[in-house]
mmCIF file of C-alpha atoms in Angstrom:
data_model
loop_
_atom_site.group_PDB
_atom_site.id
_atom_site.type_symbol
_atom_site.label_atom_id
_atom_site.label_comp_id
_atom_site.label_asym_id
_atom_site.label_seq_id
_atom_site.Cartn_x
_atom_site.Cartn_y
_atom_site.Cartn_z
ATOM 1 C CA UNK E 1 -19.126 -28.399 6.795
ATOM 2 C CA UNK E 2 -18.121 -26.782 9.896
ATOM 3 C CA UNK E 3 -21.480 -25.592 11.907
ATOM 4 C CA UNK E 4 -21.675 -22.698 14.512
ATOM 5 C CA UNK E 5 -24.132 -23.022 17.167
ATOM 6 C CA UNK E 6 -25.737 -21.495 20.124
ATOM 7 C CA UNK E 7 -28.246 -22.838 22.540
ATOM 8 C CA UNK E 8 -29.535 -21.974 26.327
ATOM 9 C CA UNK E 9 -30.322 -18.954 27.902
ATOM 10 C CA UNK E 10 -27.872 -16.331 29.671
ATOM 11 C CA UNK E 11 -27.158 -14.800 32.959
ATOM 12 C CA UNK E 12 -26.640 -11.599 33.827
ATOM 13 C CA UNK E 13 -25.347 -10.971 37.368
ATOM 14 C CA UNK E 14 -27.335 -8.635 39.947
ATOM 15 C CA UNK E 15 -25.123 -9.455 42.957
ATOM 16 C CA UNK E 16 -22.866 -12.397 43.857
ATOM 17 C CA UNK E 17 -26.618 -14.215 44.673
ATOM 18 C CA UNK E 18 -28.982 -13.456 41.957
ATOM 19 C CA UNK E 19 -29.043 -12.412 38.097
ATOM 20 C CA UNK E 20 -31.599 -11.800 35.393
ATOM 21 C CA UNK E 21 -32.212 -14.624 32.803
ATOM 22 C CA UNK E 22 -34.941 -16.638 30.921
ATOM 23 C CA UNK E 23 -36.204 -19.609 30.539
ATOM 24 C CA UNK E 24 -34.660 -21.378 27.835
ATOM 25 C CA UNK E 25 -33.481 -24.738 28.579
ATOM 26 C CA UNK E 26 -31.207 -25.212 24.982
ATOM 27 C CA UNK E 27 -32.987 -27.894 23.965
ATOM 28 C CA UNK E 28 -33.752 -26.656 20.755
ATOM 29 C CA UNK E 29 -29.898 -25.946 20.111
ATOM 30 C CA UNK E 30 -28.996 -29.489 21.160
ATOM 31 C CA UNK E 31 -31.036 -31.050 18.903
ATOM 32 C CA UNK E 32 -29.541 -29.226 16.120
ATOM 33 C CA UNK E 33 -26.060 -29.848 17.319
ATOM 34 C CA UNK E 34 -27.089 -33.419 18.045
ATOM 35 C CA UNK E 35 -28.835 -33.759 14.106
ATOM 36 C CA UNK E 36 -25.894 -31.423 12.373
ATOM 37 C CA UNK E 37 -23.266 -34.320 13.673
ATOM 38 C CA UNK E 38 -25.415 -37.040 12.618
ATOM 39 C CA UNK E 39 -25.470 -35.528 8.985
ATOM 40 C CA UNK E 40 -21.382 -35.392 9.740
ATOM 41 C CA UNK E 41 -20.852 -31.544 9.963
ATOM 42 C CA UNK E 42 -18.436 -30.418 12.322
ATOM 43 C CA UNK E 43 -19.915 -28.771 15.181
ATOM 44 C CA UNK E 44 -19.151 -25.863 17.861
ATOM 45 C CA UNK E 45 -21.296 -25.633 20.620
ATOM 46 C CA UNK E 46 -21.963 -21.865 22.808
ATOM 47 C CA UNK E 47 -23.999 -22.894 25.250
ATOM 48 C CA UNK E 48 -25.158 -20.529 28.052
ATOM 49 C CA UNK E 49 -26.004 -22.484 31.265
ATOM 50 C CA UNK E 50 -27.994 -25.439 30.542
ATOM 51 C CA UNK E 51 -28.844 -29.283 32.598
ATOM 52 C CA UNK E 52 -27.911 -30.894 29.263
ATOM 53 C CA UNK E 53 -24.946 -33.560 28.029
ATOM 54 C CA UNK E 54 -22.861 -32.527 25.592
ATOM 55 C CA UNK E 55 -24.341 -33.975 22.352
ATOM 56 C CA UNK E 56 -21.135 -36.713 21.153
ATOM 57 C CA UNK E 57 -18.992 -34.883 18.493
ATOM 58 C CA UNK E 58 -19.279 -31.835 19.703
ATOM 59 C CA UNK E 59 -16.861 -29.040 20.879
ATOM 60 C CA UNK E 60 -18.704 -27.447 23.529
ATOM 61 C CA UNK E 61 -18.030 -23.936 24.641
ATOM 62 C CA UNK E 62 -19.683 -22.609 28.482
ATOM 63 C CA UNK E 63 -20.682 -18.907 28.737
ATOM 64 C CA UNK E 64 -22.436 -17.482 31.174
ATOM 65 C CA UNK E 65 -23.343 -13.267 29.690
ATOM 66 C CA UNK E 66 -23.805 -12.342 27.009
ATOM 67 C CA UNK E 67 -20.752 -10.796 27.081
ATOM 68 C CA UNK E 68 -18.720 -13.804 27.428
ATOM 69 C CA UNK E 69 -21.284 -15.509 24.414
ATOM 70 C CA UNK E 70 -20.563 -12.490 22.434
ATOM 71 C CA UNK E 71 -16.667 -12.987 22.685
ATOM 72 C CA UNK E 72 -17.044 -17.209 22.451
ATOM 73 C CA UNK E 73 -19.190 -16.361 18.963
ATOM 74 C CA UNK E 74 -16.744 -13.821 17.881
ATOM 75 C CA UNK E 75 -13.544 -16.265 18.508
ATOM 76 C CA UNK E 76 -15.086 -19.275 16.769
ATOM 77 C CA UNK E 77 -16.734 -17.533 14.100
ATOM 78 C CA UNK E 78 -14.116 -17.175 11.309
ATOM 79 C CA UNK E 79 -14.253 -20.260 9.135
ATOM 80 C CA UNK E 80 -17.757 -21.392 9.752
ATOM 81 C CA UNK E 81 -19.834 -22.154 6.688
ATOM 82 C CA UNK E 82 -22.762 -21.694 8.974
ATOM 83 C CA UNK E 83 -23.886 -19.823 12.206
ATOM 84 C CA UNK E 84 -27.460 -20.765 14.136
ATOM 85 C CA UNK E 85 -27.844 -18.654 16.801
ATOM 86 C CA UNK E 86 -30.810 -20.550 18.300
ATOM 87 C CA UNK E 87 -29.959 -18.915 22.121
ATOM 88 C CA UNK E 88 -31.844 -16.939 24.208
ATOM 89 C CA UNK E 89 -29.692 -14.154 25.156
ATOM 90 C CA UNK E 90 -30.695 -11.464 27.158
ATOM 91 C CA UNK E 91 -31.502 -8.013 26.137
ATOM 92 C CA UNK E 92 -30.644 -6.349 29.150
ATOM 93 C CA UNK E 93 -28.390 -6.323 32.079
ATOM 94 C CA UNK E 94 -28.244 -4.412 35.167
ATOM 95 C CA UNK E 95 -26.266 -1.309 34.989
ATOM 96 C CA UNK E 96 -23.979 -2.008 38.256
ATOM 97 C CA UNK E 97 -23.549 -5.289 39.758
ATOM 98 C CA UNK E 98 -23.390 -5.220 43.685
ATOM 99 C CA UNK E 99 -20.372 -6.628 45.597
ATOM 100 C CA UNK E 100 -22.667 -7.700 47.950
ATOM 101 C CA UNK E 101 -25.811 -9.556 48.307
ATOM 102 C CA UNK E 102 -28.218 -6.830 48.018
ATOM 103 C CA UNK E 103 -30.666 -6.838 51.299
ATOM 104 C CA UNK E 104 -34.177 -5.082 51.675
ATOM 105 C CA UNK E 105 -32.677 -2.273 53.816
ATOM 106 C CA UNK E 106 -30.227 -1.343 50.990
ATOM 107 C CA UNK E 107 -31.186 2.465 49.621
ATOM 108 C CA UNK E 108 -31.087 1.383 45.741
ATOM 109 C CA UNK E 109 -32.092 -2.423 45.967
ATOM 110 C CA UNK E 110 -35.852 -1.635 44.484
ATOM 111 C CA UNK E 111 -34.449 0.467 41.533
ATOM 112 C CA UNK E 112 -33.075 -1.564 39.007
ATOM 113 C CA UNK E 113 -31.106 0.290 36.189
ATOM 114 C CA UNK E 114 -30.329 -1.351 32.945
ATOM 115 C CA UNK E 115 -28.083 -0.690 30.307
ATOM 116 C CA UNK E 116 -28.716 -2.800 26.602
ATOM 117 C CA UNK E 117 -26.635 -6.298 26.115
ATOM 118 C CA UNK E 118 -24.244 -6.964 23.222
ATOM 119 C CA UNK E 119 -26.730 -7.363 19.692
ATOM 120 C CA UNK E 120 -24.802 -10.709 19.050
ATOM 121 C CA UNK E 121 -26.255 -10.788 15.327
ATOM 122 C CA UNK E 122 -26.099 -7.226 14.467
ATOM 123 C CA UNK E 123 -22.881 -6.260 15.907
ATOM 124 C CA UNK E 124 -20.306 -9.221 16.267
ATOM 125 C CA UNK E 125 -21.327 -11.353 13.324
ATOM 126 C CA UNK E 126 -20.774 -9.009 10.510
ATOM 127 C CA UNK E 127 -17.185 -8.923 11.102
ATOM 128 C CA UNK E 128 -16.688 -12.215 9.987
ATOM 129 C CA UNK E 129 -20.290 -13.534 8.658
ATOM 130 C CA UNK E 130 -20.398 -17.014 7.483
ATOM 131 C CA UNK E 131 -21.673 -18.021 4.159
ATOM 132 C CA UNK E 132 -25.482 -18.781 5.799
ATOM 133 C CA UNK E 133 -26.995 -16.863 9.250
ATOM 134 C CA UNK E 134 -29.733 -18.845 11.142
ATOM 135 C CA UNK E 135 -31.457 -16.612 13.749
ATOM 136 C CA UNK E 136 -34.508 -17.350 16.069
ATOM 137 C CA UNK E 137 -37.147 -15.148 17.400
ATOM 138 C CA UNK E 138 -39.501 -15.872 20.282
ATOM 139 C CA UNK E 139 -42.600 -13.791 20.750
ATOM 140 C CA UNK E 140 -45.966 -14.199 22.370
ATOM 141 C CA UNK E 141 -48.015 -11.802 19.921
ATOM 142 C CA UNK E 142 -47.402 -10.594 16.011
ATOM 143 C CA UNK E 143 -44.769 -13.868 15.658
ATOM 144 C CA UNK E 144 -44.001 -13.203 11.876
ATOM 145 C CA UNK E 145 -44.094 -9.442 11.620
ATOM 146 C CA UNK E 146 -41.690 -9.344 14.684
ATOM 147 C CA UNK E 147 -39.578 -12.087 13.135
ATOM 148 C CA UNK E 148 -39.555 -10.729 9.533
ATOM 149 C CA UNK E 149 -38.520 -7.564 10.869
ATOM 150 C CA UNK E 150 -35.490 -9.168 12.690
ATOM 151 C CA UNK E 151 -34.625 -11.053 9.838
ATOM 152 C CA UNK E 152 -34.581 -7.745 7.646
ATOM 153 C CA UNK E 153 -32.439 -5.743 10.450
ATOM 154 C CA UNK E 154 -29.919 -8.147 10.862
ATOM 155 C CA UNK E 155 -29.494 -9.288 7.457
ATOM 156 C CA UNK E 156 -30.120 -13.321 8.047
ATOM 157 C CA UNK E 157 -30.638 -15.757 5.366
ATOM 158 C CA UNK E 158 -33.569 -17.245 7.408
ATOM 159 C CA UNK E 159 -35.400 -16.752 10.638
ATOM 160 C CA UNK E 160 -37.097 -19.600 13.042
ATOM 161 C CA UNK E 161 -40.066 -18.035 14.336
ATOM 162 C CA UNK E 162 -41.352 -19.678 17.720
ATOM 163 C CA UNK E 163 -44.371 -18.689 18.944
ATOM 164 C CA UNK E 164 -44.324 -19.351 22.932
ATOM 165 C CA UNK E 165 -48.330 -19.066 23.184
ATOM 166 C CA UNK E 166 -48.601 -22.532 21.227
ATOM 167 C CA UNK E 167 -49.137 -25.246 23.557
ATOM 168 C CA UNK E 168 -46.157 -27.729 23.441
ATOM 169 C CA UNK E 169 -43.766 -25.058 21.650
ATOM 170 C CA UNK E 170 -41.117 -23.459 23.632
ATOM 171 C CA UNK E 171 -39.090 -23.400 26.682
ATOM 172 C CA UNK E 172 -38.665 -26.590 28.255
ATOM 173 C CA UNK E 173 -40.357 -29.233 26.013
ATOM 174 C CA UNK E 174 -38.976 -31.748 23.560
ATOM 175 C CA UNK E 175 -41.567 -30.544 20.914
ATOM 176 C CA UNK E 176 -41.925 -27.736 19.075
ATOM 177 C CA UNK E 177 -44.187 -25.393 16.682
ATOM 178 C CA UNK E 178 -41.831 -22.666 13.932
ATOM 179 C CA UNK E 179 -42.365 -20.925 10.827
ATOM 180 C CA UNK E 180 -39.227 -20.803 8.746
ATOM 181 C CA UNK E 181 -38.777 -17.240 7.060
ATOM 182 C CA UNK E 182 -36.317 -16.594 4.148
ATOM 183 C CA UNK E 183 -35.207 -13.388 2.990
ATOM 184 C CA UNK E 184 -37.338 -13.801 -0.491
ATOM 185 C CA UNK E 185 -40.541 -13.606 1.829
ATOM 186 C CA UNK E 186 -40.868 -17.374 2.182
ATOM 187 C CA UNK E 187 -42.848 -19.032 5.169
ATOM 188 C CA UNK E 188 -42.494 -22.089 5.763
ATOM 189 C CA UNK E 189 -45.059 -23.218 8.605
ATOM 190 C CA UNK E 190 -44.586 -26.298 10.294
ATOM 191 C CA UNK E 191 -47.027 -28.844 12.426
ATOM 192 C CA UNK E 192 -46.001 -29.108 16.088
ATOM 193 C CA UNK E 193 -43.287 -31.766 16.000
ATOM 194 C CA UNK E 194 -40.270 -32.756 18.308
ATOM 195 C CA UNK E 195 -37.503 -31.049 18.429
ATOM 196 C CA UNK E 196 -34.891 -33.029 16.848
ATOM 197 C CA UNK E 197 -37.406 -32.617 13.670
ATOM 198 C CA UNK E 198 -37.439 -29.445 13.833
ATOM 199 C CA UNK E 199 -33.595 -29.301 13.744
ATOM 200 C CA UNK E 200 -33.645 -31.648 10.739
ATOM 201 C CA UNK E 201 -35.526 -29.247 8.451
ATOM 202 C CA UNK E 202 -33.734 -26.129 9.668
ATOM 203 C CA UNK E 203 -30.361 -27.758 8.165
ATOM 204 C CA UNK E 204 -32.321 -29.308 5.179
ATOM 205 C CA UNK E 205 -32.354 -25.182 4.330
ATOM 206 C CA UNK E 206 -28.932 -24.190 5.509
ATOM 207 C CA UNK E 207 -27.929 -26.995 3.347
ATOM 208 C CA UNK E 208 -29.789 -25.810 0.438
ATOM 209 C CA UNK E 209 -28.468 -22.469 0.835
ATOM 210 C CA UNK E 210 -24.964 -23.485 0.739
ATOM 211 C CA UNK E 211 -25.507 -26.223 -1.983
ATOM 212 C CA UNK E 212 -26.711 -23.146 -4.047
ATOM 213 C CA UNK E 213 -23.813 -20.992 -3.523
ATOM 214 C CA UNK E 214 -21.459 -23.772 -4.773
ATOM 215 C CA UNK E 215 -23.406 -24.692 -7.212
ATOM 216 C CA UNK E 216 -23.900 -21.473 -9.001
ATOM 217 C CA UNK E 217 -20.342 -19.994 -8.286
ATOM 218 C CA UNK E 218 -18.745 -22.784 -10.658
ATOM 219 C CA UNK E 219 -18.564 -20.372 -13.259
ATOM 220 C CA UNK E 220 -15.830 -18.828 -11.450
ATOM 221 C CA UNK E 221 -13.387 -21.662 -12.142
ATOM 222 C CA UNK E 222 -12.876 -20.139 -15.308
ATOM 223 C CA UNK E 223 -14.392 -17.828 -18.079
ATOM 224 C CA UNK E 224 -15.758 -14.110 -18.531
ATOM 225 C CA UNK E 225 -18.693 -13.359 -16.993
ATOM 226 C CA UNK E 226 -21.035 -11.801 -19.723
ATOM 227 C CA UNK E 227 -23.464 -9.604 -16.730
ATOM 228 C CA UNK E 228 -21.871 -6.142 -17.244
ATOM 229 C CA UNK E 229 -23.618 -5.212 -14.191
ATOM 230 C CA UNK E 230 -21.588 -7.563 -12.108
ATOM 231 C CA UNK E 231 -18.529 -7.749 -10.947
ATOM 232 C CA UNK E 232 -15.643 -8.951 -13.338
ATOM 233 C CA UNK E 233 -14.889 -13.010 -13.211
ATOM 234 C CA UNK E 234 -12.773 -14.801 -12.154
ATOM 235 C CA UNK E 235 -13.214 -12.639 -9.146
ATOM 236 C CA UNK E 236 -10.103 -11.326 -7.571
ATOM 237 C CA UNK E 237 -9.172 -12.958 -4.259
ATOM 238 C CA UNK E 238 -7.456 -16.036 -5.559
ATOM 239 C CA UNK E 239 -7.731 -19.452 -3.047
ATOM 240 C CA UNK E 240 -10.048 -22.535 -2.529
ATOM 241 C CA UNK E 241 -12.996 -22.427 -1.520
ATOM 242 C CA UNK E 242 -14.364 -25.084 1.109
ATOM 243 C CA UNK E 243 -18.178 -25.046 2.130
ATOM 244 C CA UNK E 244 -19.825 -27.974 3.252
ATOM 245 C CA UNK E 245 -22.950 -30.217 2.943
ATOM 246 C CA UNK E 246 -24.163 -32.485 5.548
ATOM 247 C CA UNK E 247 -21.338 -35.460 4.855
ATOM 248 C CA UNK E 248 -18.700 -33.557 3.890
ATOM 249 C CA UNK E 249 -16.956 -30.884 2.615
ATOM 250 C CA UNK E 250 -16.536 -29.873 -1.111
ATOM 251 C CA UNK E 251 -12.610 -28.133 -2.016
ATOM 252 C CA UNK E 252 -13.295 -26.149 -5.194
ATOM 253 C CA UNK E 253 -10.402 -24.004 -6.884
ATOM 254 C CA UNK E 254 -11.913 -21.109 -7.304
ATOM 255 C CA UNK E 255 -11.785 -17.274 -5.035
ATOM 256 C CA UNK E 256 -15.051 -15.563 -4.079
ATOM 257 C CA UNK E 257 -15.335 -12.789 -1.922
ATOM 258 C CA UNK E 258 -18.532 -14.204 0.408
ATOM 259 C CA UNK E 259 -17.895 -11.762 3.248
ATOM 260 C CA UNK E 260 -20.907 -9.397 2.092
ATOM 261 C CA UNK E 261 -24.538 -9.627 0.913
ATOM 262 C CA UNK E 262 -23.829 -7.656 -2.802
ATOM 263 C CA UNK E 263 -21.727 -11.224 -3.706
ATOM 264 C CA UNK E 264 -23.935 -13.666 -1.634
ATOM 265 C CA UNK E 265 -27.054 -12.215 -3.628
ATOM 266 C CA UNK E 266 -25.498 -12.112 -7.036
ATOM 267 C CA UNK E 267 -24.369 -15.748 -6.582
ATOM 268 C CA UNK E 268 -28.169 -17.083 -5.629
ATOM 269 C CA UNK E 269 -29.567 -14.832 -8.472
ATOM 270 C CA UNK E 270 -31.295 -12.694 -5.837
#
């Protein structure tokens, strides 16, 4: 299976000296680069700027903005069975960068204007959405209302909710606390555990999701469909289709138009 992932935080310039950014460290998109290879998927790697190796396997991509992460997603993402967009990217960026190393005397230096970042999720991936979309969400208070209604808005399949108030969860730890939300209102609440564990049941869902979808679009290989509500099978767009488990990859005969939820929900029975 071929695996899309993000990790880090980003940077968004001020002046040539200092920009606005977070703390992530991409730890938690390491480890599930570093656990999706050991389960044998095939693995790109966005990483905003980060004091970590480049987990073996791995085709690592270097961004800085989110501007440049929301043109390194959008390059590598058709083809991808999967995207987890486990990075912290910023929300906002100042609305001029000086060419110069703003000083105390400057007029403007203690009025900051921003302008609103690229929504990676809501705007870039639905022009070529992958079969499964991972996103996290990081909040200090109301953790799964603010992460069920991110999961709603930007039509994921499931939603890592962090909460950064936990001791040992977060930025900058090898541990880590989530709830896993799924669009059927699922919560799945796990114990404080490392990160690498963490990783390990995030894919044990992406897996199941795309298991699922191959799984109940055999039909398609031949046969009428008898769900007059449906769509007519075979569907339409002729070719094979390759999705992956962790291992390898499965080449099935059959043409199914995945781009959109209306097929992806019909196909799970949703």
């Amino acid at each position: 299976s071929k695996l899309l992932i993000s990790a880090g935080p980003t940077r968004e310039a001020l002046d040539p000296v200092r920009f606005l950014t977070n703390r992530s460290s991409g730890k938690m998109g390491f480890a599930l680069a570093e656990e999706a290879l050991a389960r044998g998927a095939e693995v790109t790697l966005v990483s905003g700027p980060v004091a970590l190796s480049t987990p073996r396997g791995a085709r690592r991509i270097d961004v800085e903005s989110a501007e440049q992460m929301a043109a390194a997603i959008k390059s590598t993402l058709p083809g991808m069975d999967a995207l987890i967009m486990a990075a912290a990217v910023a929300d906002f960026r100042p609305q001029n960068i000086a060419s110069h190393k703003l000083k105390k005397g400057d007029r403007n230096a203690a009025n900051l204007e921003l302008k609103r970042c690229p929504d990676i999720l809501a705007e870039v991936v639905p022009e070529a959405r992958p079969r499964v979309v991972v996103g996290f969400a990081m909040e200090t208070s109301e953790l799964l209302s603010g992460a069920s209604a991110k999961l709603e808005a930007k039509n994921l399949d499931l939603i890592v909710a962090n909460d950064l108030s936990q001791a040992g969860a977060g930025f900058a730890v090898d541990t880590n606390a989530v709830t896993i939300l799924d669009r059927d209102g699922g919560a799945d609440e796990l114990p404080l555990m490392s990160k690498r564990a963490v990783a390990g049941r995030v894919l044990d869902r992406v897996v199941a999701l795309l298991t699922a979808l191959l799984l109940l679009l055999l039909p398609a290989c031949g046969g009428e469909d008898n769900d007059d509500n449906g769509p007519t099978w075979p569907p339409s767009v002729a070719g094979p289709l390759q999705a992956g488990v962790a291992g390898g990859t499965l080449d099935l005969p059959v043409g199914v138009p995945l781009g959109g939820y209306t097929d992806r929900d019909r196909a799970l029975g949703n």
